[in-house]
PDB file of C-alpha atoms in Angstrom:
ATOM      1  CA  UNK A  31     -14.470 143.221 -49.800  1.00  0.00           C
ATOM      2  CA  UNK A  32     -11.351 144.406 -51.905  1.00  0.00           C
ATOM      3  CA  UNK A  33      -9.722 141.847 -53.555  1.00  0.00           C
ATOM      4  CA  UNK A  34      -6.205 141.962 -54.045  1.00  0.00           C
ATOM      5  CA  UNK A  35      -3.723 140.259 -56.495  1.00  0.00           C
ATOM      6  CA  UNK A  36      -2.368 137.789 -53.719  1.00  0.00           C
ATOM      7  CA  UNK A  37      -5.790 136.690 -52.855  1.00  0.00           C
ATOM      8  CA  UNK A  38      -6.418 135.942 -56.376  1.00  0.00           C
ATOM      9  CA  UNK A  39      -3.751 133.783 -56.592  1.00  0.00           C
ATOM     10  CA  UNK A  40      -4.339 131.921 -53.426  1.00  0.00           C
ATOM     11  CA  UNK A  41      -8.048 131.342 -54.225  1.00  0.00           C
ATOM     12  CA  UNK A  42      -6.333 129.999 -57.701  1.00  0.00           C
ATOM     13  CA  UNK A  43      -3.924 127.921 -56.399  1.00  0.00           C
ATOM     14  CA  UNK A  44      -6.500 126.221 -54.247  1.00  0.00           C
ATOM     15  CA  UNK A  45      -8.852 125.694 -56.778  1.00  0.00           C
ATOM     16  CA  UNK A  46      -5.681 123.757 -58.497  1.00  0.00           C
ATOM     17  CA  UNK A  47      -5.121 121.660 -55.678  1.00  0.00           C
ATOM     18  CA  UNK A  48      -8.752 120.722 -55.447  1.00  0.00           C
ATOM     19  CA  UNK A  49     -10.242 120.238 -58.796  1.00  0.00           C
ATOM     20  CA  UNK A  50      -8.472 116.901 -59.705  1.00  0.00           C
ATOM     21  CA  UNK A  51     -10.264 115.105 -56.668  1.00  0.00           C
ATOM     22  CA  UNK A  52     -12.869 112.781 -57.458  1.00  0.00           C
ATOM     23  CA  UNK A  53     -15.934 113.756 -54.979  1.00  0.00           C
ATOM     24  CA  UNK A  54     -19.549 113.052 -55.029  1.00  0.00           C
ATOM     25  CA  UNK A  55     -22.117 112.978 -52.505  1.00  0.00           C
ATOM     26  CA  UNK A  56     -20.856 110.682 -50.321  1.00  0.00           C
ATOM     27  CA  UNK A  57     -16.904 109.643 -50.239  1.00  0.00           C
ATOM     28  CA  UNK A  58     -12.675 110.455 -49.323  1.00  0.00           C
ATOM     29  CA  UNK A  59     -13.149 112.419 -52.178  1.00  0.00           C
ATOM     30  CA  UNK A  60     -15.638 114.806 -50.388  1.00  0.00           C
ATOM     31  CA  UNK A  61     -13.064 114.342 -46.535  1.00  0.00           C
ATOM     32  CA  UNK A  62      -9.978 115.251 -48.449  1.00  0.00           C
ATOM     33  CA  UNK A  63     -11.510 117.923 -50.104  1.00  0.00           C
ATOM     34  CA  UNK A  64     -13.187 119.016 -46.331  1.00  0.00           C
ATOM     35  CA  UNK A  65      -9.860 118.407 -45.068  1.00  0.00           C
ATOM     36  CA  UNK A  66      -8.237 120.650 -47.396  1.00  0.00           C
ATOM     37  CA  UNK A  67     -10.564 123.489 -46.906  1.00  0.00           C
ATOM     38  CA  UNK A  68      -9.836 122.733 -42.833  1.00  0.00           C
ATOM     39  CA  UNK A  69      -6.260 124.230 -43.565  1.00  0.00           C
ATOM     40  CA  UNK A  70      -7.581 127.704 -44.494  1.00  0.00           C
ATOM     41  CA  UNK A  71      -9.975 128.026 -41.990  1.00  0.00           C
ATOM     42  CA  UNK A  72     -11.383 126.178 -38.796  1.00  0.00           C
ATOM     43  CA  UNK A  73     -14.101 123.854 -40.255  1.00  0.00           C
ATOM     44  CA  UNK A  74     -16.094 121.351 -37.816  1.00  0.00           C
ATOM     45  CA  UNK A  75     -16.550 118.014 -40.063  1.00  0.00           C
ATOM     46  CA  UNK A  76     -19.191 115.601 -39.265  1.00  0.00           C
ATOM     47  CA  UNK A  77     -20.692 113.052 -40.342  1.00  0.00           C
ATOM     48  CA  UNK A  78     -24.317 111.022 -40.796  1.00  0.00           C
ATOM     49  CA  UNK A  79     -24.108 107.430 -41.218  1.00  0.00           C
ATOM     50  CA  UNK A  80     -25.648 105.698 -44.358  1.00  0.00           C
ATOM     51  CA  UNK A  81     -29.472 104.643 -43.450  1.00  0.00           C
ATOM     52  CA  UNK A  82     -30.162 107.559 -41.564  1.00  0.00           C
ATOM     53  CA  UNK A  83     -33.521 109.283 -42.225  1.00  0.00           C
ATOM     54  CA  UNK A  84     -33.473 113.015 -42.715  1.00  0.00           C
ATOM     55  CA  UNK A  85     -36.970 114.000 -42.967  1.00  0.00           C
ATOM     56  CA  UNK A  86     -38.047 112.093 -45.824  1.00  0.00           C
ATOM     57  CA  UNK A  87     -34.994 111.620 -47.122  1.00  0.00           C
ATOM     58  CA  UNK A  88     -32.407 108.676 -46.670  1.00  0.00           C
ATOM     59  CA  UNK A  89     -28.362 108.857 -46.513  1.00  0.00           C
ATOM     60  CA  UNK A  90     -27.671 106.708 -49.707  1.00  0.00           C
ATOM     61  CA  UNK A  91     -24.509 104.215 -49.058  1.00  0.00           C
ATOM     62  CA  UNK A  92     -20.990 105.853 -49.275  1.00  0.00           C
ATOM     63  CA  UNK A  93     -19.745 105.828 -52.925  1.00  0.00           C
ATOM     64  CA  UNK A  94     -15.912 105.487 -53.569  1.00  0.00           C
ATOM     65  CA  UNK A  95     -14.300 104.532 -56.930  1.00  0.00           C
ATOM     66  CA  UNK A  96     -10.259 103.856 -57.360  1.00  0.00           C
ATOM     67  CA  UNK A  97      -9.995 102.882 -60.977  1.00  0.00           C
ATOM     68  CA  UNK A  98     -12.145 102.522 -64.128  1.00  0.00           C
ATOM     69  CA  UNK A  99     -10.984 102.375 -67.875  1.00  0.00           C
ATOM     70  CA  UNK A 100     -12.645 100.438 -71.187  1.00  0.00           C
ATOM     71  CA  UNK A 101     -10.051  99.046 -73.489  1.00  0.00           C
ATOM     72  CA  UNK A 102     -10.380  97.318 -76.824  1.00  0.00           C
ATOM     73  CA  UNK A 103      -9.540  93.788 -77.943  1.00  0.00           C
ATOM     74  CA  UNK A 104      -6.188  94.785 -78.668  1.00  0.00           C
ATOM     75  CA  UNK A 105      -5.821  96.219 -74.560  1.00  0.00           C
ATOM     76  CA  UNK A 106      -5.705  99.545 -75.784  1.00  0.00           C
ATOM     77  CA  UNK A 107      -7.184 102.431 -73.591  1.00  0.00           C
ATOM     78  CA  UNK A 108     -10.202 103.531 -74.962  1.00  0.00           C
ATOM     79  CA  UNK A 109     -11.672 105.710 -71.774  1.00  0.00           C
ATOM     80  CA  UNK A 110      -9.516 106.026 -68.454  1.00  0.00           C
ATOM     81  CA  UNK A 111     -11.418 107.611 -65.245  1.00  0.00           C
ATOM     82  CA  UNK A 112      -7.027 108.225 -64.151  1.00  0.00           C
ATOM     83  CA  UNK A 113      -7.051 111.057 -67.064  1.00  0.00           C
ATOM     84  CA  UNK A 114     -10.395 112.699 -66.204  1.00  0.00           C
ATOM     85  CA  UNK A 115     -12.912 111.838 -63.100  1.00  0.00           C
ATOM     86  CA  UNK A 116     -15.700 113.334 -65.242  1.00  0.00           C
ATOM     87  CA  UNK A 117     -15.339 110.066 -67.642  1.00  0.00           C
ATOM     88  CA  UNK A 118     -17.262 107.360 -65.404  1.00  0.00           C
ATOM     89  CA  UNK A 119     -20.984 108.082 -64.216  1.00  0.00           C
ATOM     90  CA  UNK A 120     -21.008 109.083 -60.810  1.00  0.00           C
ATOM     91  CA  UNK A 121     -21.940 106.068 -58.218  1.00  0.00           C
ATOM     92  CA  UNK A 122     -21.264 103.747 -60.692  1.00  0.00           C
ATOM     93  CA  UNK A 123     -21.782 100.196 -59.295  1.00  0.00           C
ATOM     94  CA  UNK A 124     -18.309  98.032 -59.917  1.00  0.00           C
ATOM     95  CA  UNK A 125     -18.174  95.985 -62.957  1.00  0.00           C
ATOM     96  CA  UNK A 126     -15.958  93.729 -64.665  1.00  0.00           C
ATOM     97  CA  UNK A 127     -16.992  92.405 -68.426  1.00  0.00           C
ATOM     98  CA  UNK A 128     -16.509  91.905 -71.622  1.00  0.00           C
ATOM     99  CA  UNK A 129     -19.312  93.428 -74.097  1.00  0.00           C
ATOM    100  CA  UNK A 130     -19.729  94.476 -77.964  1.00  0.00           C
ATOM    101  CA  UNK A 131     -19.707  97.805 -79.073  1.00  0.00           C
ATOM    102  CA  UNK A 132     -23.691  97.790 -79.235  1.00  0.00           C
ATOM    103  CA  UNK A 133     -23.823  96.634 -75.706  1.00  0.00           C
ATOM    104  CA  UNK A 134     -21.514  99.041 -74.629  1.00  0.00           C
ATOM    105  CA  UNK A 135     -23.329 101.531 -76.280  1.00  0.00           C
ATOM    106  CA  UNK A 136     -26.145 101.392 -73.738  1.00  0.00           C
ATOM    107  CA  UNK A 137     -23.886 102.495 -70.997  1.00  0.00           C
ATOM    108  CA  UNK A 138     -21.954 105.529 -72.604  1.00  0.00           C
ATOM    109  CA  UNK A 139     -23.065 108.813 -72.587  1.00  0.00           C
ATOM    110  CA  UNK A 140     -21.960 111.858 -74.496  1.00  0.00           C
ATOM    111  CA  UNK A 141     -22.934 115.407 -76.354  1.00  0.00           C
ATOM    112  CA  UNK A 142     -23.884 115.455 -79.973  1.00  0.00           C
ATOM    113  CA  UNK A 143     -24.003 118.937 -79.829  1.00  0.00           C
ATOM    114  CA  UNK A 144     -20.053 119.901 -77.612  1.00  0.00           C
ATOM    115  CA  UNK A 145     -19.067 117.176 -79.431  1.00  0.00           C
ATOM    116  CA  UNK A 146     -14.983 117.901 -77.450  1.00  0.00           C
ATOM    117  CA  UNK A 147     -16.759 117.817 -74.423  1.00  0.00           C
ATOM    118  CA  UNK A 148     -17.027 115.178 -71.547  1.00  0.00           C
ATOM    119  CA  UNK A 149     -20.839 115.664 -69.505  1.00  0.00           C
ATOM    120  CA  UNK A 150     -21.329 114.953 -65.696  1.00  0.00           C
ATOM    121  CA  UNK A 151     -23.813 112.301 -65.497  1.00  0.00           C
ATOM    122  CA  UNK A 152     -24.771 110.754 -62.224  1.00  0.00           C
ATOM    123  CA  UNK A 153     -26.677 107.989 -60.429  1.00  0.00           C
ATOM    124  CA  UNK A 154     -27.112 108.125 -56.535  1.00  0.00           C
ATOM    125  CA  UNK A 155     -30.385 106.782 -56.179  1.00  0.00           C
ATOM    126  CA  UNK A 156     -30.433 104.081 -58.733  1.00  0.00           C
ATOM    127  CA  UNK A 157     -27.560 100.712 -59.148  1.00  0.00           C
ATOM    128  CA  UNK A 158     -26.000 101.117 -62.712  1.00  0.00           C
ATOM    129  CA  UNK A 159     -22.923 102.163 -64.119  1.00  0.00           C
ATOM    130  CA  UNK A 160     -21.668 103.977 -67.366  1.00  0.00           C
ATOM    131  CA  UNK A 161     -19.171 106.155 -68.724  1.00  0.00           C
ATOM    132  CA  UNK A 162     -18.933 109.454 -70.036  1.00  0.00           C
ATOM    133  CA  UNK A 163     -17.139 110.571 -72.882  1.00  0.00           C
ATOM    134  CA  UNK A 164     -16.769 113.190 -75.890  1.00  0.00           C
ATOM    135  CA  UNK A 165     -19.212 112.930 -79.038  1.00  0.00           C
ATOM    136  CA  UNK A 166     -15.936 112.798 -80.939  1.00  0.00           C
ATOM    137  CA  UNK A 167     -14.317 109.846 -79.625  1.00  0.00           C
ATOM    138  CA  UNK A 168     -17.476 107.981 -79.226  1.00  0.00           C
ATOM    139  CA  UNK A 169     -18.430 108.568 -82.970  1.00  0.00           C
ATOM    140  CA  UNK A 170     -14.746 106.961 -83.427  1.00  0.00           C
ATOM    141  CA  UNK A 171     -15.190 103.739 -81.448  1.00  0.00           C
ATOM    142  CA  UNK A 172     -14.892 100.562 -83.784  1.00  0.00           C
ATOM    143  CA  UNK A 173     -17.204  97.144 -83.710  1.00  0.00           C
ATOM    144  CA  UNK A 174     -15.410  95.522 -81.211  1.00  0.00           C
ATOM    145  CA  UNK A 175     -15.078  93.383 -78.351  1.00  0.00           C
ATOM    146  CA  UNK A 176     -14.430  95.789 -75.210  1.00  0.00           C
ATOM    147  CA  UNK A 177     -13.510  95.200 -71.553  1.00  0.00           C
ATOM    148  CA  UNK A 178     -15.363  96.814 -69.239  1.00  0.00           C
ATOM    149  CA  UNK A 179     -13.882  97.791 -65.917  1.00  0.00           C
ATOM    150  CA  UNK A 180     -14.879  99.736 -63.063  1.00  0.00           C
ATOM    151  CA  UNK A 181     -13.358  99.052 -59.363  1.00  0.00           C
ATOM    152  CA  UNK A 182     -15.906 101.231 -57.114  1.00  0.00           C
ATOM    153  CA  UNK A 183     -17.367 100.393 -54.019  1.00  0.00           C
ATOM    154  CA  UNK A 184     -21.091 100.870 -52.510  1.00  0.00           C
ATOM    155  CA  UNK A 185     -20.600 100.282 -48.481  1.00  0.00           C
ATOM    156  CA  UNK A 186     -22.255 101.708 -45.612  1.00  0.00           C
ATOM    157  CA  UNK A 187     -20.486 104.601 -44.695  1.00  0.00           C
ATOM    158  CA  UNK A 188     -21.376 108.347 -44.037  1.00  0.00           C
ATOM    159  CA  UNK A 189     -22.196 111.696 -45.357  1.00  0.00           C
ATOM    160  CA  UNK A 190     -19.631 114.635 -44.852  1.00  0.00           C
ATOM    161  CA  UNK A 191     -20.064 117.908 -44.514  1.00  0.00           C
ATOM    162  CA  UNK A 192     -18.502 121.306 -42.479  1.00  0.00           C
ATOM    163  CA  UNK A 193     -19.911 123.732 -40.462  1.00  0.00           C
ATOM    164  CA  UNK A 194     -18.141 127.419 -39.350  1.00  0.00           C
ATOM    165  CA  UNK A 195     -19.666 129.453 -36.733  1.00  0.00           C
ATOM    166  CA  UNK A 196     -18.811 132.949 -36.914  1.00  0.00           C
ATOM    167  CA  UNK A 197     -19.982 135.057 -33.641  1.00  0.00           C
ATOM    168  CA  UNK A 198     -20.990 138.347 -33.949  1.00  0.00           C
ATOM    169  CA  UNK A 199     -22.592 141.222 -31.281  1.00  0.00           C
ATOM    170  CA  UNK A 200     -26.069 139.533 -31.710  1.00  0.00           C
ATOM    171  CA  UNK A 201     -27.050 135.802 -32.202  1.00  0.00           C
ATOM    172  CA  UNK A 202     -29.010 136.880 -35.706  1.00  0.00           C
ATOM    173  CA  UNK A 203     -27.599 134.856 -38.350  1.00  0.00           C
ATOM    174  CA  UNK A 204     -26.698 135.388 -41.855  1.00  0.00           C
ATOM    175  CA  UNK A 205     -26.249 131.789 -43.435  1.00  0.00           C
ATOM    176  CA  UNK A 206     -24.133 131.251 -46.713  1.00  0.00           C
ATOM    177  CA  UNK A 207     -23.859 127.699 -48.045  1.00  0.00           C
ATOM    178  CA  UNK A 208     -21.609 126.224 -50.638  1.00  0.00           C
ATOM    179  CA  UNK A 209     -21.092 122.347 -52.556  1.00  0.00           C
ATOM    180  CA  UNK A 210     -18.954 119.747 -52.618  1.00  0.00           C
ATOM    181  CA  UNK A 211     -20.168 116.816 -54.473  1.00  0.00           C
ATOM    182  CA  UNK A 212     -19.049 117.805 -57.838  1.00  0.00           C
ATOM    183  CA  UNK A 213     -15.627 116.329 -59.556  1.00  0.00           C
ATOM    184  CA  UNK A 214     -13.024 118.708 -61.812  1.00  0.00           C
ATOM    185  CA  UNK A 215     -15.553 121.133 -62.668  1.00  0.00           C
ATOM    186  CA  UNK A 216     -13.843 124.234 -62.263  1.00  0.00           C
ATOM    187  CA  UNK A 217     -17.595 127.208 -62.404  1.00  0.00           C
ATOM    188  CA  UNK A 218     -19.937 124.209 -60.748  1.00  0.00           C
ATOM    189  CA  UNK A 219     -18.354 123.416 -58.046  1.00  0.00           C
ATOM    190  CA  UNK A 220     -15.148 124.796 -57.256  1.00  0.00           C
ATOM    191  CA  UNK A 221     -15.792 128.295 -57.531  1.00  0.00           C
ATOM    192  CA  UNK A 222     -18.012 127.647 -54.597  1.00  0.00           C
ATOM    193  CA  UNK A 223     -16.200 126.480 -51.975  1.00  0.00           C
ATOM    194  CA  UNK A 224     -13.282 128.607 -52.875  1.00  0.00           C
ATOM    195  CA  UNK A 225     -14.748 131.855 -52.947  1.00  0.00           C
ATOM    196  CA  UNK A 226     -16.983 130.566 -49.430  1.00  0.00           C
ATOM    197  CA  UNK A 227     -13.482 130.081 -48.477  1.00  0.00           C
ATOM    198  CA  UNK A 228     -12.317 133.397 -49.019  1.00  0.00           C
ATOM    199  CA  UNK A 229     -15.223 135.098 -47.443  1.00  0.00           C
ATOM    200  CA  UNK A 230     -15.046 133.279 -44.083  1.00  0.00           C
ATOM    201  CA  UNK A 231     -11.372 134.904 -44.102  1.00  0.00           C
ATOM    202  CA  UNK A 232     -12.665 137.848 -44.699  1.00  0.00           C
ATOM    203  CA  UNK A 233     -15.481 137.801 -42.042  1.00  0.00           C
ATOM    204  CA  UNK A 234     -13.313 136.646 -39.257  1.00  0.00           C
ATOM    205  CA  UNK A 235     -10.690 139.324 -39.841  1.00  0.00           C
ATOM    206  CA  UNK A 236     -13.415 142.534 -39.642  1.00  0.00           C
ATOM    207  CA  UNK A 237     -15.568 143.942 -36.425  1.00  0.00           C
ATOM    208  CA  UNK A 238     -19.132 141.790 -37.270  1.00  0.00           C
ATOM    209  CA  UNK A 239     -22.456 142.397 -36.025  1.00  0.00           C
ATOM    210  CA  UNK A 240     -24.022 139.728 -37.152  1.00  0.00           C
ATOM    211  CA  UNK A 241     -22.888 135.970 -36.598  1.00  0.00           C
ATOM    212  CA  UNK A 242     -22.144 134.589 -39.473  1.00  0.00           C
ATOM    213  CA  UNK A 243     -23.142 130.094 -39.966  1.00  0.00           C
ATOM    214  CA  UNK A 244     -21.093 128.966 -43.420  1.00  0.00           C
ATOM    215  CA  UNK A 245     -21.374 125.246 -44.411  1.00  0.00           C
ATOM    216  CA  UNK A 246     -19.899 122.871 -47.051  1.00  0.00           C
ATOM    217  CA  UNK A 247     -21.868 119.785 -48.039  1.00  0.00           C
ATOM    218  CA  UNK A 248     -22.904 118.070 -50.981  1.00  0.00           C
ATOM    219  CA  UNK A 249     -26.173 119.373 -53.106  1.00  0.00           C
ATOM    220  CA  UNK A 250     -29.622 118.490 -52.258  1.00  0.00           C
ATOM    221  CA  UNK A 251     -29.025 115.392 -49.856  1.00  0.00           C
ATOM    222  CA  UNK A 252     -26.322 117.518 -48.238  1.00  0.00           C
ATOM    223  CA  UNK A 253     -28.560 120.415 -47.708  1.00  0.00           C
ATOM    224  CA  UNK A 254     -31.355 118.379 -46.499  1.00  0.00           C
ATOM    225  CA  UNK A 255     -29.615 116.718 -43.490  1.00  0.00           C
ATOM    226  CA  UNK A 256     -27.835 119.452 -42.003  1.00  0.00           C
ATOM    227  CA  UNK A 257     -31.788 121.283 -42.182  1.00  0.00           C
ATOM    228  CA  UNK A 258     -32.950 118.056 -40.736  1.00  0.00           C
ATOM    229  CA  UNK A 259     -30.202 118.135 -37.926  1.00  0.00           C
ATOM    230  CA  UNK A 260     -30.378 122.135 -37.597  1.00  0.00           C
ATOM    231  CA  UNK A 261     -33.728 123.185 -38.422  1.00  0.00           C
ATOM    232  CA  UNK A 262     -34.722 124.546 -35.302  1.00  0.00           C
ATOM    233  CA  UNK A 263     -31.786 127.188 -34.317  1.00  0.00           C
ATOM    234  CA  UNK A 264     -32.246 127.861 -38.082  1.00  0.00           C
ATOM    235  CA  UNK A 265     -35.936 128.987 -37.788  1.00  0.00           C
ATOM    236  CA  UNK A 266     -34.653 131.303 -34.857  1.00  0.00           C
ATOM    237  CA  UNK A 267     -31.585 132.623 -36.358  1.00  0.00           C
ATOM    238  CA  UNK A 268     -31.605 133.289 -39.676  1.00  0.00           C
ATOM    239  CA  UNK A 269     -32.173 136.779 -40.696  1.00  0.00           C
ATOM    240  CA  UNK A 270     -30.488 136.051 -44.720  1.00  0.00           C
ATOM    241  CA  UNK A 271     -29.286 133.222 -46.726  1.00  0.00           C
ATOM    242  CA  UNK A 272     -27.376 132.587 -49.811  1.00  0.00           C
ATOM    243  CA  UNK A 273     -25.986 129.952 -51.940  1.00  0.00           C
ATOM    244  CA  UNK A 274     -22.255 130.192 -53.757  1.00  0.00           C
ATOM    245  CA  UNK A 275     -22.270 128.507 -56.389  1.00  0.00           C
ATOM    246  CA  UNK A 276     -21.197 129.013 -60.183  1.00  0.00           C
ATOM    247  CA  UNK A 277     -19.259 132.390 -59.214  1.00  0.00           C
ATOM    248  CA  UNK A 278     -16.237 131.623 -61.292  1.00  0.00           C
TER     249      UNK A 278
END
């Protein structure tokens, strides 16, 4: 595959367009970013609605946040999800409250040792919330009275992923996968599905012997139902796979 300037910048420019979107497992954060990807090449989206069993798994309810932000007794803006997605715990369950600093300090998480950097922190499987922020600032915060918001919303909804078929001469697959759950991560995550992205040009524009089965889903859960749903062609098929992740 020779990669040229102009390709570099497209896969660049996409990665800009994508990496302030908030996704997660479940969410418009993981469509848009499907529907995105559907504009450079010819993705099938589907979905699997919350409650469904895949193997011995189940699809968790649809997460989707639209503000969050902890402010101090005088209102000012302590942490805001609007300047960084990475700053509230992913699948945070909504709340709306008033606590001290020491209750607050339960529910924040943070690095001691990048103290300028925010972590990803998560919590599909489990009803809580928190926030994430730098060592620095949290070292900073004051005893206090804070306010507490997060407007998110735990519904039943669906899981999303994408599926390209490539054909080839025989019906022997090579399968390459790729994620979308994570937020504005630019190596863990985005590289991914931007460099998948790339490829599947790539592919479709040379002679192929081989057909070629590319999907974008979220990690773990993700990968488990489309097995679940695809297992059997799969176990026939499949001559190679690989995972593309943390290429950046």
């Amino acid at each position: 595959m020779i990669q040229t300037v102009a390709e570099g910048e497209e896969m660049h420019k996409l990665a800009q367009r994508l990496f302030p979107i908030c996704r997660s497992i479940t969410g418009n954060g993981v469509r848009e970013t499907l529907r995105i990807l559907k504009e450079e090449i010819p993705l099938n989206l589907y979905e699997v609605p919350s409650g469904s069993r895949v193997f011995d798994w189940t699809i968790p309810k649809e997460w989707n946040i639209s503000e969050a932000w902890i402010k101090d007794s005088s209102g000012r803006t302590v942490i805001d999800f609007a300047e960084n997605n990475l700053h509230v715990v992913g699948y945070s369950i909504p709340i709306d409250e008033k606590l001290s600093l020491t209750e607050l300090q339960e529910h924040l998480y943070s690095l001691p040792e990048q103290p300028d950097a925010i972590p990803y922190v998560t919590t599909y499987y489990k009803e809580r919330w928190g926030f994430c922020l730098s060592h620095s600032v949290r070292e900073a915060l004051q005893e206090d009275t804070y306010q507490v918001h997060i407007n998110s919303t735990l519904t039943d909804g669906s899981l999303t992923y994408a599926e390209l078929i490539i054909p080839g001469e025989s019906d022997k697959e090579v399968f390459l996968s790729t994620y979308t759950c994570h937020p504005s991560m630019a190596n863990n995550e985005l590289s991914g599905p931007v460099v998948a992205a790339q490829l599947a040009k790539w592919i479709m524009s040379k002679p192929r012997y081989y057909t070629y089965r590319i999907v974008f889903l979220p990690e773990t859960i993700g990968s488990i139902t489309y097995i679940s749903r695809n297992i059997e062609v799969m176990k026939g098929a499949i001559i190679a796979g690989f995972n593309i992740t943390c290429v950046g």
